[in-house]
Short mmCIF file of N, CA and C in Angstrom, two decimals:
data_model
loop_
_atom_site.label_atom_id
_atom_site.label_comp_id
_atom_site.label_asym_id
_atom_site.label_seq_id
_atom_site.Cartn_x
_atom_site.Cartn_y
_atom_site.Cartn_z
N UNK A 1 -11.32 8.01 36.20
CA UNK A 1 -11.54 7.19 35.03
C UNK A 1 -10.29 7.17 34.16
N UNK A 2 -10.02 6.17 33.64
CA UNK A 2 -8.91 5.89 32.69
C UNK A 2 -9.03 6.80 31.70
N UNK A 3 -8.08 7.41 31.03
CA UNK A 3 -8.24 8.57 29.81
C UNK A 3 -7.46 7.63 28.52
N UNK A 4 -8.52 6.81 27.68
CA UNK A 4 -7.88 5.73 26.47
C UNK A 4 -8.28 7.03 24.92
N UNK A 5 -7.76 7.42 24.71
CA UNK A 5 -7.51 7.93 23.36
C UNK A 5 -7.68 7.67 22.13
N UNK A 6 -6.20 6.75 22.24
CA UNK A 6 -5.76 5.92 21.19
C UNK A 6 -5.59 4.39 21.64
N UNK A 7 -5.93 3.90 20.50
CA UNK A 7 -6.13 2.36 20.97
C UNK A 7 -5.51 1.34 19.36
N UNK A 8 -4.16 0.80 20.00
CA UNK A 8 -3.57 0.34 18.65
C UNK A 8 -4.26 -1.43 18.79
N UNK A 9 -4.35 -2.13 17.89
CA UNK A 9 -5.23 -3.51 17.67
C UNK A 9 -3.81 -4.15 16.65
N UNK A 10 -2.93 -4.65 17.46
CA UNK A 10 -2.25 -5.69 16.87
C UNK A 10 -2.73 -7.25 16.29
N UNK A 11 -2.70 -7.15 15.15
CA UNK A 11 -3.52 -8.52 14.27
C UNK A 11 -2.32 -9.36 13.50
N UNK A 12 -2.41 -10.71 13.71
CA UNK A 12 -1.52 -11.34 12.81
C UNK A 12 -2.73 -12.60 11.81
N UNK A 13 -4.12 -11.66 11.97
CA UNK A 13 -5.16 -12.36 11.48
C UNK A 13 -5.66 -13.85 11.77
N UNK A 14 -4.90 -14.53 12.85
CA UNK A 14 -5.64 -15.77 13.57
C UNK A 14 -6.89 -15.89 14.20
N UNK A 15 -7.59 -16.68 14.70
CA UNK A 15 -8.63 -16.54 15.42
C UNK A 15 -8.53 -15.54 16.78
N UNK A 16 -7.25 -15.87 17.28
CA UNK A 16 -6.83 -15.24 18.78
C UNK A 16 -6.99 -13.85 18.61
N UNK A 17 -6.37 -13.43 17.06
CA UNK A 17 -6.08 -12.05 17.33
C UNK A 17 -7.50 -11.48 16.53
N UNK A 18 -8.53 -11.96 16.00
CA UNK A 18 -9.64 -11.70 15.87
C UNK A 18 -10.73 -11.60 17.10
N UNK A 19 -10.72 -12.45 17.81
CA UNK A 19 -11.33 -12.27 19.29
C UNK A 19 -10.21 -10.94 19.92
N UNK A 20 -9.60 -10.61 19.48
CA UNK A 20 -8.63 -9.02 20.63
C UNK A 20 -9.81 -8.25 20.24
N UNK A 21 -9.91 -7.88 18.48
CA UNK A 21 -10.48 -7.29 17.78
C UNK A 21 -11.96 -6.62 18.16
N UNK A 22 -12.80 -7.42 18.44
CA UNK A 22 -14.26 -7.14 19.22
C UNK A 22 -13.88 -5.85 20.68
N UNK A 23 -13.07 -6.72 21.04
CA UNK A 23 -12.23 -6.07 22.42
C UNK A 23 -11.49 -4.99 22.11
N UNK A 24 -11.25 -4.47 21.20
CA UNK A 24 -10.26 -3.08 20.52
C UNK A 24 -11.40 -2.05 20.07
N UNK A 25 -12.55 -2.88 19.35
CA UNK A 25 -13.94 -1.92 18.76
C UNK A 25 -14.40 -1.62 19.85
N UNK A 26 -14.98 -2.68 20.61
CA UNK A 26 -15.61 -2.13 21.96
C UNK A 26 -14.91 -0.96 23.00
N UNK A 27 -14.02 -1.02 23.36
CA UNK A 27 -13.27 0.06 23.73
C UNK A 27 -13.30 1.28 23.58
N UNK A 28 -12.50 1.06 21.82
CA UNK A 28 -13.11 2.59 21.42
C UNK A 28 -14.41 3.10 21.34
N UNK A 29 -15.46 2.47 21.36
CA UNK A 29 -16.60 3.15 21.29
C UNK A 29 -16.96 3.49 22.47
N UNK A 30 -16.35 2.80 23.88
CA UNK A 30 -17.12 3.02 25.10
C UNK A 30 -16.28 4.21 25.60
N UNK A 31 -14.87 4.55 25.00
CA UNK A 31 -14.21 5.79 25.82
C UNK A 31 -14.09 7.10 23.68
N UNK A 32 -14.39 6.51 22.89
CA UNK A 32 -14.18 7.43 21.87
C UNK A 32 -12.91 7.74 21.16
N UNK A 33 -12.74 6.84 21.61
CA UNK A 33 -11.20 6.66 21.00
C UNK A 33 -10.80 6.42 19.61
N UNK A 34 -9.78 6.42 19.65
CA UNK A 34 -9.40 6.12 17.77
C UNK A 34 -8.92 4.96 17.83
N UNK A 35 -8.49 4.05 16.66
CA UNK A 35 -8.15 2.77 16.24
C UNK A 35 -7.25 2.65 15.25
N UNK A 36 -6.20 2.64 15.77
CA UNK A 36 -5.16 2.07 14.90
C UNK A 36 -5.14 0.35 14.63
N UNK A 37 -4.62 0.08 13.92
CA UNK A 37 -4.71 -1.42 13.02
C UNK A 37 -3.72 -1.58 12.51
N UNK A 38 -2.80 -2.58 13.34
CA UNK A 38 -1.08 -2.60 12.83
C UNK A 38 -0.65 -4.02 12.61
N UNK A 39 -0.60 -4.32 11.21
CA UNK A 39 -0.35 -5.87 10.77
C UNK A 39 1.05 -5.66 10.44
N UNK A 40 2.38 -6.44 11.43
CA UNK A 40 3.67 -6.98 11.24
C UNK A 40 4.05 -7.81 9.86
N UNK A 41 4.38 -7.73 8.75
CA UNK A 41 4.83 -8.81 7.81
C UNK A 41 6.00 -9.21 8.57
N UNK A 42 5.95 -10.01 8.84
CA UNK A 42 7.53 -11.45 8.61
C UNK A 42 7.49 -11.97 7.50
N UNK A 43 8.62 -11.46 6.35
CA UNK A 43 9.24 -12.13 4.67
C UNK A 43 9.38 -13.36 5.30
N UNK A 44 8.75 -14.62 4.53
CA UNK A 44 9.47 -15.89 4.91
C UNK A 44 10.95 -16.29 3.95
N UNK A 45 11.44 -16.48 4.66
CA UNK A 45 13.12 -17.25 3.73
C UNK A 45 12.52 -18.33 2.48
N UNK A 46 11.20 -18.84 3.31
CA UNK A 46 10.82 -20.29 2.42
C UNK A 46 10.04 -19.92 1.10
N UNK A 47 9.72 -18.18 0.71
CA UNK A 47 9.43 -17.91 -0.25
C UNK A 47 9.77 -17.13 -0.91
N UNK A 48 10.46 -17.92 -2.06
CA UNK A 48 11.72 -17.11 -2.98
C UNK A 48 11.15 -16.22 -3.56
N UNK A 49 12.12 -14.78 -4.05
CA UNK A 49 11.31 -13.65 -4.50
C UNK A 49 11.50 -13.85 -5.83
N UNK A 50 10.77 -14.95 -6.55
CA UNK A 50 11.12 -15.15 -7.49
C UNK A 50 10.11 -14.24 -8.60
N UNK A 51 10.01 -13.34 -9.11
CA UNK A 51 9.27 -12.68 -10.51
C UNK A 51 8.13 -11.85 -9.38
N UNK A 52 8.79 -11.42 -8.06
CA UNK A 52 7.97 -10.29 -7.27
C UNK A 52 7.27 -10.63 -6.41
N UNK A 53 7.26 -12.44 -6.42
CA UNK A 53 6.48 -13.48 -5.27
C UNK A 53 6.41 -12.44 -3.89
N UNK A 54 7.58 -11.73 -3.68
CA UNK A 54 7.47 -11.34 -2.05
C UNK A 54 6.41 -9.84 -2.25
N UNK A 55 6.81 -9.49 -2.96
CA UNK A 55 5.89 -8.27 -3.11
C UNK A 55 4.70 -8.64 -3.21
N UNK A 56 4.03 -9.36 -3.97
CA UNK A 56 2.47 -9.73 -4.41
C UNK A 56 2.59 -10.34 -2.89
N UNK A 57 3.40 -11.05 -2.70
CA UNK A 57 2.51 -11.54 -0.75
C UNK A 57 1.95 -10.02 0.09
N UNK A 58 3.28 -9.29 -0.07
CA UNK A 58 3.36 -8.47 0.90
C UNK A 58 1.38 -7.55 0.32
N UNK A 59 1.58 -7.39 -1.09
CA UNK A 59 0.47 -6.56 -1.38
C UNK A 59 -0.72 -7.79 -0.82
N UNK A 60 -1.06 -8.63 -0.41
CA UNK A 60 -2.23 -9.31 -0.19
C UNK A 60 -1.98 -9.13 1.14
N UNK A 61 -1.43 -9.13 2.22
CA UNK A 61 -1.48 -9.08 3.29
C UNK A 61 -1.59 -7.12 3.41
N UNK A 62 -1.49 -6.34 2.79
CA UNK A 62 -1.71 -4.71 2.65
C UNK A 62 -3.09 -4.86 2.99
N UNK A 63 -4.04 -5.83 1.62
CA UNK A 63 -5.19 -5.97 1.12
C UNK A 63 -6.28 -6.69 2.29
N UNK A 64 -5.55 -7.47 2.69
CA UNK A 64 -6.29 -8.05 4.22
C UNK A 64 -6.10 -6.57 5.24
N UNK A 65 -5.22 -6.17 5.47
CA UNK A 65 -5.03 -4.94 6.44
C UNK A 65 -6.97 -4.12 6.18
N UNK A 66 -6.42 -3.53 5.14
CA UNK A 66 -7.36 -2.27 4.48
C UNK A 66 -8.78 -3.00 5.05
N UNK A 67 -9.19 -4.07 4.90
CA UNK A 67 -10.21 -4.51 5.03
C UNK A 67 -10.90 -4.67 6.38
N UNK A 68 -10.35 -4.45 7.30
CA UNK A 68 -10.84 -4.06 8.67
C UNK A 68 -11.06 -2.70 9.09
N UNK A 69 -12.67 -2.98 9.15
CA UNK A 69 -12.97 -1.36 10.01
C UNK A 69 -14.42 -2.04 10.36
N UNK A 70 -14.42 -1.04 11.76
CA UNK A 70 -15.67 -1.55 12.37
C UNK A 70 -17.23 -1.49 11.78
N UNK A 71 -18.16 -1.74 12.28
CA UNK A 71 -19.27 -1.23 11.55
C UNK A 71 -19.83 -0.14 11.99
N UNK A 72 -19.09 0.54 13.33
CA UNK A 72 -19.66 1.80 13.57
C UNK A 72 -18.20 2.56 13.59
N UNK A 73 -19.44 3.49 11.84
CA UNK A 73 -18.22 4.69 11.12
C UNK A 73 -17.79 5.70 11.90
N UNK A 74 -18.16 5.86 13.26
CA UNK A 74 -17.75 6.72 14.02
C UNK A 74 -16.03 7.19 14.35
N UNK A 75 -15.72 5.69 14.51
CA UNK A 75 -14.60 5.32 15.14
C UNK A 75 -13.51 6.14 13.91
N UNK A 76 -12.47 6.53 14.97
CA UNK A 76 -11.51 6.61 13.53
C UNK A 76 -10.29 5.61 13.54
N UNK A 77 -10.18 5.36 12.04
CA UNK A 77 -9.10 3.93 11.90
C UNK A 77 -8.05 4.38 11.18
N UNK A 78 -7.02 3.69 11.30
CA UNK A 78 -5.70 4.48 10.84
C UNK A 78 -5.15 2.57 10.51
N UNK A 79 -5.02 2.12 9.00
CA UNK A 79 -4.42 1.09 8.91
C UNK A 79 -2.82 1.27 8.78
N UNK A 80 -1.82 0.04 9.54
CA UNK A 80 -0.57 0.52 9.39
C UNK A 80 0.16 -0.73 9.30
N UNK A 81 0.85 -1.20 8.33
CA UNK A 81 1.58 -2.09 7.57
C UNK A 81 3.12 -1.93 8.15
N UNK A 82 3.85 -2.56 8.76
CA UNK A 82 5.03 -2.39 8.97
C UNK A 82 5.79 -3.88 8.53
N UNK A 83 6.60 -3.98 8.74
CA UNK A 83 8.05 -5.19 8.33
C UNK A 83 9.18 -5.66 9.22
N UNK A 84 9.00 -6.30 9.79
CA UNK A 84 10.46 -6.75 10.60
C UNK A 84 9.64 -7.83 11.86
N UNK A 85 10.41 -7.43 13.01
CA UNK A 85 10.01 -8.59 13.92
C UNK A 85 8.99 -8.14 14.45
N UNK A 86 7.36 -8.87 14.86
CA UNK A 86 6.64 -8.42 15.36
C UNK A 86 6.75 -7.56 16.89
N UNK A 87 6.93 -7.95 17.87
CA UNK A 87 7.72 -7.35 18.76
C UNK A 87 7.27 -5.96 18.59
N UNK A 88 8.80 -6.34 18.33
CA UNK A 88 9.42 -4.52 18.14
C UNK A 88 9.00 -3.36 17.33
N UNK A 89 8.15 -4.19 16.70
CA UNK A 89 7.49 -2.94 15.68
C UNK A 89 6.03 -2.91 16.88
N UNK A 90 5.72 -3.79 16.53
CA UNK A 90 4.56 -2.80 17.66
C UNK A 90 4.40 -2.27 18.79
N UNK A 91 5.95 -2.15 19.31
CA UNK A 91 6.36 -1.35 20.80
C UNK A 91 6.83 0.22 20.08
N UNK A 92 7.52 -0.25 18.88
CA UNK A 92 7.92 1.19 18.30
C UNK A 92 7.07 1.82 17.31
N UNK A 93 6.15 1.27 17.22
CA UNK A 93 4.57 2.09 16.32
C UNK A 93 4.00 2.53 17.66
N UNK A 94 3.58 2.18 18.58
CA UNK A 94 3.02 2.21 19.86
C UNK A 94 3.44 4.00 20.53
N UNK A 95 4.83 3.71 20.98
CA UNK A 95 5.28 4.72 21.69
C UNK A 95 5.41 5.93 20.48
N UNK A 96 5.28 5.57 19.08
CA UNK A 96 5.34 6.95 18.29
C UNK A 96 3.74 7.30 18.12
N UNK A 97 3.15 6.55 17.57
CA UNK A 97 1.82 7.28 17.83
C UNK A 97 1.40 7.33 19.13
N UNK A 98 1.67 8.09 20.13
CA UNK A 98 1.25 8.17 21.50
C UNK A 98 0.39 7.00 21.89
N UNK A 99 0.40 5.75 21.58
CA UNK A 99 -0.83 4.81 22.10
C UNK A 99 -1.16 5.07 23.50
N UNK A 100 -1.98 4.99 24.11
CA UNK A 100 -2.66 4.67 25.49
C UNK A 100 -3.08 3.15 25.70
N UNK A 101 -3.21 2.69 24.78
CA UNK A 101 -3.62 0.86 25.46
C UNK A 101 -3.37 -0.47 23.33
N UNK A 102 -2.37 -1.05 24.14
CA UNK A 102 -2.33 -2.10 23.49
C UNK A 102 -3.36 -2.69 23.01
N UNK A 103 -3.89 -3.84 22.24
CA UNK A 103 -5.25 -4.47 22.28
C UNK A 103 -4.48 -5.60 21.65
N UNK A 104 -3.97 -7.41 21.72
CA UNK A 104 -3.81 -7.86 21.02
C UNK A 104 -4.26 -9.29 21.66
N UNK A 105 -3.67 -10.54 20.77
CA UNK A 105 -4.46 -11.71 21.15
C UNK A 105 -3.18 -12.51 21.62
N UNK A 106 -3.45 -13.58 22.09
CA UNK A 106 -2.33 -14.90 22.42
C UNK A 106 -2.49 -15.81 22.19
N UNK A 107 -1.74 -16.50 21.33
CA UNK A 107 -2.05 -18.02 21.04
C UNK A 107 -1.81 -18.72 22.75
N UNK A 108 -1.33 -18.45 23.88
CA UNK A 108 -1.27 -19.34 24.73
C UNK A 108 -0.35 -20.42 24.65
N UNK A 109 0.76 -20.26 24.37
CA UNK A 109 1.60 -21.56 24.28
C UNK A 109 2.37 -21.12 25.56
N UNK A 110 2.77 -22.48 26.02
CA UNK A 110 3.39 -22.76 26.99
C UNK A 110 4.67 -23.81 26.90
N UNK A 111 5.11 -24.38 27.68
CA UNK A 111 6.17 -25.02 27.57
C UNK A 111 7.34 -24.65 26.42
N UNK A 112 7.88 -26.19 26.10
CA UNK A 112 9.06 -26.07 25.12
C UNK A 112 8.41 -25.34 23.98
N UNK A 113 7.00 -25.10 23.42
CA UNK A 113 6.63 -24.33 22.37
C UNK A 113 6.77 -23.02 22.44
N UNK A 114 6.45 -22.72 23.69
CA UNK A 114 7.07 -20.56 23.82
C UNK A 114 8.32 -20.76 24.22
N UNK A 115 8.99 -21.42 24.10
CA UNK A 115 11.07 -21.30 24.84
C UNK A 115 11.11 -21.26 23.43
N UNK A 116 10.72 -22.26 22.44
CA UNK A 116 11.43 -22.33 21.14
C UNK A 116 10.69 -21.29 19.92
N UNK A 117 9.34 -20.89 20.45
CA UNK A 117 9.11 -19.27 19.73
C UNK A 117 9.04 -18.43 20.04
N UNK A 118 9.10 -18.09 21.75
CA UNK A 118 8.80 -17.23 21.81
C UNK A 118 7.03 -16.88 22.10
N UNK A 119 6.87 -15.61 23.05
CA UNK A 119 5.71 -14.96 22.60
C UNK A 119 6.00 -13.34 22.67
N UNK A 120 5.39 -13.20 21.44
CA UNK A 120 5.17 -11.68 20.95
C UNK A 120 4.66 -10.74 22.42
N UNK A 121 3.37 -11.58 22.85
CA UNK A 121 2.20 -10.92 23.72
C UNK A 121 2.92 -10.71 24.70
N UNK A 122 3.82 -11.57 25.14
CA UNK A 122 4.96 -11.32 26.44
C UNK A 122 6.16 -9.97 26.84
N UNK A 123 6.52 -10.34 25.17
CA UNK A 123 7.47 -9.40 24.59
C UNK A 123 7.37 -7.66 24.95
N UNK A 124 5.58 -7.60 23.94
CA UNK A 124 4.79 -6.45 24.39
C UNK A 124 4.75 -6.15 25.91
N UNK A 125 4.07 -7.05 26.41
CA UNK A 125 3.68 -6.32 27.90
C UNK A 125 4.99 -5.78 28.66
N UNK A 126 6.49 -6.63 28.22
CA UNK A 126 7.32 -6.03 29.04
C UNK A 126 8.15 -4.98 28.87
N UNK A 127 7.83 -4.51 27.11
CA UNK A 127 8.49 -3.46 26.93
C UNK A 127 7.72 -2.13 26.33
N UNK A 128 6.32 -2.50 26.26
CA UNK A 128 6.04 -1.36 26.02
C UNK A 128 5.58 -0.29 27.07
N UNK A 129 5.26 1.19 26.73
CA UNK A 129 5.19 1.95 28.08
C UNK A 129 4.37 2.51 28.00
N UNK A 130 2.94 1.88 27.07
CA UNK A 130 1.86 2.07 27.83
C UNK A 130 0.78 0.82 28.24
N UNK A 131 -0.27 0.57 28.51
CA UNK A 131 -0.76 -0.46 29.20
C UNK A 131 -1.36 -1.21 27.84
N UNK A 132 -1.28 -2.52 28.10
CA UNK A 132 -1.54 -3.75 26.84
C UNK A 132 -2.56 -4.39 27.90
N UNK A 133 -3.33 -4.75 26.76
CA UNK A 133 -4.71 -6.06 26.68
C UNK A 133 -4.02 -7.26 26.00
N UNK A 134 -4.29 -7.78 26.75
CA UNK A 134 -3.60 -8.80 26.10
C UNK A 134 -5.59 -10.47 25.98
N UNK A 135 -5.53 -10.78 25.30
CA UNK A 135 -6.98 -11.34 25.09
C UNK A 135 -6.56 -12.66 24.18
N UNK A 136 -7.42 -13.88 25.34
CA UNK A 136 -7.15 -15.13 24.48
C UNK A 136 -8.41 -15.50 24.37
N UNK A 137 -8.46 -16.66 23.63
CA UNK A 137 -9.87 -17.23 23.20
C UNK A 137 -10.20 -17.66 24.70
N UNK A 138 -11.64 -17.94 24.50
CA UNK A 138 -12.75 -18.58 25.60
C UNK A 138 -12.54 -19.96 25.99
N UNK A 139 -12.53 -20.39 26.88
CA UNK A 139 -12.11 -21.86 26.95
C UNK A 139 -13.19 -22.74 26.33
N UNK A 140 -12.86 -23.64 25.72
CA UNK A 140 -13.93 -24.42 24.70
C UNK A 140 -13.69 -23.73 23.74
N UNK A 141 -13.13 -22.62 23.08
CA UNK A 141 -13.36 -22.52 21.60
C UNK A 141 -12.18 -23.09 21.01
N UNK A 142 -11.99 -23.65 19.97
CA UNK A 142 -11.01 -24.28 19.04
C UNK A 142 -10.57 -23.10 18.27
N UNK A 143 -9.12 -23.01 18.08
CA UNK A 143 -8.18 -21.62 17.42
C UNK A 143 -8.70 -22.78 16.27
N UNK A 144 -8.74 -21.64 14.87
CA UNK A 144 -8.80 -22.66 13.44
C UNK A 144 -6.86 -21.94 12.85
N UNK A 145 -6.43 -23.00 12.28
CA UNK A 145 -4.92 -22.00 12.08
C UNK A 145 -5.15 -21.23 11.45
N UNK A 146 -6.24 -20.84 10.47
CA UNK A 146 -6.13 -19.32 9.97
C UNK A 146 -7.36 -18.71 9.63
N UNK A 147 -7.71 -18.01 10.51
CA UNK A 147 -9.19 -17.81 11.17
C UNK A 147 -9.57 -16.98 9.48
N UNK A 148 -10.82 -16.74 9.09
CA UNK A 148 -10.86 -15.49 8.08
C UNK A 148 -11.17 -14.49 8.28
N UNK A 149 -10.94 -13.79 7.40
CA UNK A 149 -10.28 -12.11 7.96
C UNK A 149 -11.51 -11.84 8.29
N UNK A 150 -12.65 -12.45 7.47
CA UNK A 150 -14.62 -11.65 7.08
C UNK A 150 -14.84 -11.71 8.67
N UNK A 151 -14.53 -12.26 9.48
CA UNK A 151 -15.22 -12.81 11.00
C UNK A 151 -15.17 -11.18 11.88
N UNK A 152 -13.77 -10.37 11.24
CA UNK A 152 -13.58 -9.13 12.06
C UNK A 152 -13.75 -7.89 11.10
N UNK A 153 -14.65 -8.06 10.05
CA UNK A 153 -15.21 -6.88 9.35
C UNK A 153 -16.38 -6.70 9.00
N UNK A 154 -16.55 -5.07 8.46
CA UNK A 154 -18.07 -4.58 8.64
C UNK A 154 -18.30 -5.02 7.14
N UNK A 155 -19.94 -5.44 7.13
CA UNK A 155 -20.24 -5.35 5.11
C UNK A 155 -19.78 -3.69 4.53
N UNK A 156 -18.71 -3.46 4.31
CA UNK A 156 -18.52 -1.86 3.62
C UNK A 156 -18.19 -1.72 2.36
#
């Protein structure tokens, strides 16, 4: 049997990475594992730090973090806020908290749209060194561009 531990749940709060989410709870409860919860900020250039603008973003996206935990208090959750390129922070949060299994979502782009962004989910699977889930929506469901956070939390 697989020995899953620790189980990190990469969220950039879309629908995609809310459907990982179910798939990160379930997990841990079926092997007992713990749950880390690691939201990447990317500062946008397009929002000037004008009178602390970047900070008050950064504190509302803290405030979305905190707000995920499952509804069974069993689990243990560890929320973790980092800064820079998604990527790389969650290959290098990963390999420092010993993770055992990735958990994250994919928007699914293909063509000239992943040459010209990129995918994160790709990024992950090829550099991190332990095993990633990688989880997209169901066919027939419609991504909404910014799913709400309430869809992947307990009433607490």
């Amino acid at each position: 049997m697989i020995n899953i531990r620790k189980i990190l749940y990469a969220t950039d709060f879309s629908s995609y990475s809310n459907q990982a989410y179910f798939h990160a709870v379930a997990l841990a409860e079926n092997h007992g594992a713990s749950l880390a919860v690691l939201y990447v900020y990317t500062p946008s250039s397009a929002i000037p730090d004008i009178r602390g603008r970047r900070e008050a973003d950064r504190q509302y996206w803290r405030d979305q973090l905190e707000q995920i935990r499952p509804i069974d208090s069993s689990i243990s959750v560890r929320h973790v806020f980092r800064e820079g390129d998604p990527a790389a922070e969650i290959i290098r949060f990963a390999a420092e908290a010993g993770s055992d299994l990735i958990v994250m979502g994919t928007h699914g782009r293909t063509g000239l749209e992943r040459l010209l962004l990129g995918s994160v989910a790709e990024k992950v699977m090829r550099e991190a060194s332990c095993s990633v889930l990688v989880v997209k929506l169901p066919k027939g469901i419609q991504a909404t561009e910014s799913a709400p956070v309430g869809m992947a939390l307990s009433p607490a």
